[in-house]
Amino acid sequence: MSTSTLPLARRRSESLTRALDYLELAKPRIGLFVALVVLASCYVATNGSSSLQTMITASLGTLLVGASASGMNHWLERKLDQRMVRTASRPVASGRLSSFEALSFVAVTMAVGSALLLFTQNPAALLWGVGTWAAYVLIYTPLKTISSWNTWFGAVAGAMPVLIGWSATGAELNAPILVLFAILVVWQLPHFMAIAWIYRHDYEQAGHQMATVVDKTGRLAAWQAICFAVLLIVLPLGLFAGPSSTTVIVAAALLALLAVAQCWFAWRFFNIQNEQTSRRLLLASLIYLPSTLPLICLAAWPVV
Ligand code: HEM
Ligand SMILES: CC(C)=CCC/C(C)=C/CC/C(C)=C/COP(=O)(O)OP(=O)(O)O
């Protein structure tokens, strides 16, 4: 039956399925978090004086470059993804999208995202965007099957959108932006160690050298989760490297308090790695990150 003779309802549902497949290529939930990080970074870099237009276009540009990186990761890992329960039904791994369709998505989102960063922002924002893409696609992704250090490289790549937001504003580096970058790098270790434990059998099946694969006792993952969670408690002290004010003191205290809560879940996971402690640590990490963003903005509140 040719496409034109298919019943309208069926054609509509097929178009919707394809649209959702392309959306899945972009890893939209991680993308949303990354966009929020860029919004906050623009605000923090300028102590609240960034224009709304800069904030929105920088976030949109990063979202598109990030979608391109995620699409490339789907394509590069299509064979490995087939071996993992969590990823086997992904659009490229399952064959619903062809390599041509996936790579076209990668090229179009990269071109539009890069143009947005260059023409609405500046060459530095584009450079950091391309650098983040390269760190994720060319360094982190191939390292996953080589060494468990991959997560540390992934953590740096995952924090680089802070630098896209900062460079878009053209502002000087300040204490809150450096603290936000550090928080993002460090946060990803407890975030991912919980995931590495939950999906350890999947990762082993695909040959990914995650901490829970190279050390099946779970201790390596547990140590990394607790050490980096503790580090999150002290990082807000870095805010005092800049001008101090009541808002900075309040923001630093609340950031440390949030980190203590996150640390509690890392501590439970450190003591015993099981379904409950790992899932709770993952959930805590997903609550911790968006909660820190308004607080770091508070720390950059203009002193009058
Ligand atoms: C080393 C770095 C990172 C690794 C290896 C990693 C890995 C993952 C994986 C595998 C999941 C899926 C968990 C599941 O299906 O249950 C996930 C979830 C998530 N991650 Fe990360 N992540 C990293 C960094 C980041 C960063 C930088 C962000 C955003 C700023 C982020 C935001 C999220 C969000 C929002 C989710 C939940 C939504 C979803 O499952 O798509 N992650 N992460
Ligand atoms: C501008 C730009 C490029 C933004 C992207 C930001 C960025 C680098 C986020 C990466 C976070 C990360 C390492 C996710 C896990 O990927 P994974 O491959 O381990 O996840 P998977 O197993 O679900 O594929």
mmCIF file of N, CA, C and O in Angstrom, residues 122-161:
data_model
loop_
_atom_site.group_PDB
_atom_site.id
_atom_site.type_symbol
_atom_site.label_atom_id
_atom_site.label_comp_id
_atom_site.label_asym_id
_atom_site.label_seq_id
_atom_site.Cartn_x
_atom_site.Cartn_y
_atom_site.Cartn_z
ATOM 1 N N ASN A 122 28.755 35.056 20.317
ATOM 2 C CA ASN A 122 30.082 35.467 19.853
ATOM 3 C C ASN A 122 30.924 34.216 19.525
ATOM 4 O O ASN A 122 30.522 33.095 19.844
ATOM 5 N N PRO A 123 32.118 34.388 18.898
ATOM 6 C CA PRO A 123 32.936 33.231 18.532
ATOM 7 C C PRO A 123 33.348 32.389 19.746
ATOM 8 O O PRO A 123 33.475 31.164 19.634
ATOM 9 N N ALA A 124 33.529 33.032 20.911
ATOM 10 C CA ALA A 124 33.949 32.265 22.102
ATOM 11 C C ALA A 124 32.861 31.270 22.504
ATOM 12 O O ALA A 124 33.149 30.104 22.853
ATOM 13 N N ALA A 125 31.591 31.706 22.443
ATOM 14 C CA ALA A 125 30.481 30.803 22.811
ATOM 15 C C ALA A 125 30.440 29.621 21.840
ATOM 16 O O ALA A 125 30.231 28.472 22.254
ATOM 17 N N LEU A 126 30.668 29.915 20.551
ATOM 18 C CA LEU A 126 30.680 28.827 19.563
ATOM 19 C C LEU A 126 31.807 27.847 19.862
ATOM 20 O O LEU A 126 31.632 26.622 19.832
ATOM 21 N N LEU A 127 32.988 28.413 20.200
ATOM 22 C CA LEU A 127 34.161 27.572 20.474
ATOM 23 C C LEU A 127 33.905 26.640 21.662
ATOM 24 O O LEU A 127 34.221 25.447 21.611
ATOM 25 N N TRP A 128 33.313 27.188 22.734
ATOM 26 C CA TRP A 128 33.004 26.336 23.899
ATOM 27 C C TRP A 128 31.937 25.301 23.553
ATOM 28 O O TRP A 128 31.968 24.162 24.035
ATOM 29 N N GLY A 129 30.997 25.687 22.685
ATOM 30 C CA GLY A 129 29.951 24.742 22.249
ATOM 31 C C GLY A 129 30.572 23.572 21.492
ATOM 32 O O GLY A 129 30.289 22.403 21.782
ATOM 33 N N VAL A 130 31.443 23.918 20.533
ATOM 34 C CA VAL A 130 32.094 22.868 19.736
ATOM 35 C C VAL A 130 33.012 22.033 20.639
ATOM 36 O O VAL A 130 33.082 20.806 20.526
ATOM 37 N N GLY A 131 33.691 22.701 21.580
ATOM 38 C CA GLY A 131 34.592 22.003 22.515
ATOM 39 C C GLY A 131 33.815 21.010 23.377
ATOM 40 O O GLY A 131 34.271 19.884 23.632
ATOM 41 N N THR A 132 32.599 21.411 23.814
ATOM 42 C CA THR A 132 31.783 20.515 24.649
ATOM 43 C C THR A 132 31.340 19.301 23.817
ATOM 44 O O THR A 132 31.375 18.153 24.289
ATOM 45 N N TRP A 133 30.922 19.584 22.587
ATOM 46 C CA TRP A 133 30.514 18.501 21.659
ATOM 47 C C TRP A 133 31.666 17.500 21.510
ATOM 48 O O TRP A 133 31.474 16.291 21.634
ATOM 49 N N ALA A 134 32.879 18.046 21.262
ATOM 50 C CA ALA A 134 34.051 17.187 21.024
ATOM 51 C C ALA A 134 34.412 16.406 22.290
ATOM 52 O O ALA A 134 34.736 15.207 22.217
ATOM 53 N N ALA A 135 34.337 17.062 23.451
ATOM 54 C CA ALA A 135 34.699 16.374 24.704
ATOM 55 C C ALA A 135 33.754 15.195 24.952
ATOM 56 O O ALA A 135 34.175 14.116 25.390
ATOM 57 N N TYR A 136 32.467 15.390 24.658
ATOM 58 C CA TYR A 136 31.479 14.337 24.890
ATOM 59 C C TYR A 136 31.578 13.218 23.842
ATOM 60 O O TYR A 136 31.618 12.036 24.176
ATOM 61 N N VAL A 137 31.649 13.648 22.569
ATOM 62 C CA VAL A 137 31.579 12.660 21.477
ATOM 63 C C VAL A 137 32.930 11.995 21.206
ATOM 64 O O VAL A 137 33.006 10.790 21.006
ATOM 65 N N LEU A 138 34.002 12.802 21.217
ATOM 66 C CA LEU A 138 35.300 12.265 20.775
ATOM 67 C C LEU A 138 36.175 11.761 21.919
ATOM 68 O O LEU A 138 37.102 11.000 21.696
ATOM 69 N N ILE A 139 35.897 12.227 23.147
ATOM 70 C CA ILE A 139 36.732 11.759 24.274
ATOM 71 C C ILE A 139 35.923 10.813 25.180
ATOM 72 O O ILE A 139 36.277 9.648 25.345
ATOM 73 N N TYR A 140 34.809 11.331 25.753
ATOM 74 C CA TYR A 140 34.054 10.513 26.714
ATOM 75 C C TYR A 140 33.488 9.235 26.075
ATOM 76 O O TYR A 140 33.672 8.134 26.600
ATOM 77 N N THR A 141 32.809 9.396 24.933
ATOM 78 C CA THR A 141 32.112 8.243 24.342
ATOM 79 C C THR A 141 33.066 7.072 24.030
ATOM 80 O O THR A 141 32.811 5.944 24.469
ATOM 81 N N PRO A 142 34.194 7.290 23.312
ATOM 82 C CA PRO A 142 35.094 6.149 23.078
ATOM 83 C C PRO A 142 35.749 5.615 24.351
ATOM 84 O O PRO A 142 36.038 4.421 24.455
ATOM 85 N N LEU A 143 35.947 6.508 25.354
ATOM 86 C CA LEU A 143 36.596 6.060 26.606
ATOM 87 C C LEU A 143 35.738 5.074 27.401
ATOM 88 O O LEU A 143 36.246 4.310 28.236
ATOM 89 N N LYS A 144 34.410 5.090 27.145
ATOM 90 C CA LYS A 144 33.507 4.233 27.938
ATOM 91 C C LYS A 144 33.887 2.757 27.864
ATOM 92 O O LYS A 144 33.701 2.020 28.829
ATOM 93 N N THR A 145 34.414 2.319 26.714
ATOM 94 C CA THR A 145 34.770 0.900 26.611
ATOM 95 C C THR A 145 36.245 0.656 26.926
ATOM 96 O O THR A 145 36.726 -0.465 26.830
ATOM 97 N N ILE A 146 36.962 1.736 27.308
ATOM 98 C CA ILE A 146 38.414 1.595 27.524
ATOM 99 C C ILE A 146 38.792 1.644 29.009
ATOM 100 O O ILE A 146 39.559 0.812 29.488
ATOM 101 N N SER A 147 38.220 2.629 29.731
ATOM 102 C CA SER A 147 38.668 2.814 31.120
ATOM 103 C C SER A 147 37.544 3.372 31.984
ATOM 104 O O SER A 147 36.716 4.168 31.507
ATOM 105 N N SER A 148 37.551 3.000 33.262
ATOM 106 C CA SER A 148 36.519 3.518 34.167
ATOM 107 C C SER A 148 36.747 5.003 34.486
ATOM 108 O O SER A 148 35.889 5.645 35.092
ATOM 109 N N TRP A 149 37.898 5.531 34.051
ATOM 110 C CA TRP A 149 38.114 6.988 34.200
ATOM 111 C C TRP A 149 37.163 7.766 33.285
ATOM 112 O O TRP A 149 37.069 8.977 33.366
ATOM 113 N N ASN A 150 36.481 7.056 32.373
ATOM 114 C CA ASN A 150 35.588 7.736 31.424
ATOM 115 C C ASN A 150 34.635 8.700 32.137
ATOM 116 O O ASN A 150 34.354 9.779 31.638
ATOM 117 N N THR A 151 34.152 8.295 33.328
ATOM 118 C CA THR A 151 33.153 9.117 34.022
ATOM 119 C C THR A 151 33.725 10.488 34.392
ATOM 120 O O THR A 151 33.026 11.502 34.344
ATOM 121 N N TRP A 152 35.026 10.523 34.757
ATOM 122 C CA TRP A 152 35.643 11.798 35.125
ATOM 123 C C TRP A 152 35.703 12.733 33.911
ATOM 124 O O TRP A 152 35.484 13.928 34.028
ATOM 125 N N PHE A 153 35.994 12.150 32.747
ATOM 126 C CA PHE A 153 36.015 12.972 31.526
ATOM 127 C C PHE A 153 34.591 13.409 31.166
ATOM 128 O O PHE A 153 34.369 14.544 30.749
ATOM 129 N N GLY A 154 33.627 12.471 31.357
ATOM 130 C CA GLY A 154 32.219 12.801 31.093
ATOM 131 C C GLY A 154 31.770 13.932 32.007
ATOM 132 O O GLY A 154 30.988 14.800 31.602
ATOM 133 N N ALA A 155 32.272 13.929 33.254
ATOM 134 C CA ALA A 155 31.873 14.960 34.213
ATOM 135 C C ALA A 155 32.382 16.344 33.792
ATOM 136 O O ALA A 155 31.675 17.347 33.943
ATOM 137 N N VAL A 156 33.590 16.386 33.237
ATOM 138 C CA VAL A 156 34.115 17.689 32.763
ATOM 139 C C VAL A 156 33.284 18.146 31.555
ATOM 140 O O VAL A 156 32.842 19.291 31.492
ATOM 141 N N ALA A 157 33.020 17.211 30.624
ATOM 142 C CA ALA A 157 32.206 17.561 29.445
ATOM 143 C C ALA A 157 30.823 18.051 29.885
ATOM 144 O O ALA A 157 30.321 19.054 29.377
ATOM 145 N N GLY A 158 30.243 17.373 30.855
ATOM 146 C CA GLY A 158 28.901 17.711 31.320
ATOM 147 C C GLY A 158 28.835 19.060 32.007
ATOM 148 O O GLY A 158 27.758 19.672 32.101
ATOM 149 N N ALA A 159 29.987 19.544 32.528
ATOM 150 C CA ALA A 159 29.999 20.848 33.213
ATOM 151 C C ALA A 159 30.323 21.990 32.244
ATOM 152 O O ALA A 159 30.121 23.165 32.569
ATOM 153 N N MET A 160 30.822 21.650 31.061
ATOM 154 C CA MET A 160 31.267 22.705 30.130
ATOM 155 C C MET A 160 30.169 23.668 29.652
ATOM 156 O O MET A 160 30.471 24.807 29.307
ATOM 157 N N PRO A 161 28.870 23.250 29.624
ATOM 158 C CA PRO A 161 27.840 24.240 29.263
ATOM 159 C C PRO A 161 27.863 25.496 30.144
ATOM 160 O O PRO A 161 27.425 26.574 29.720
#
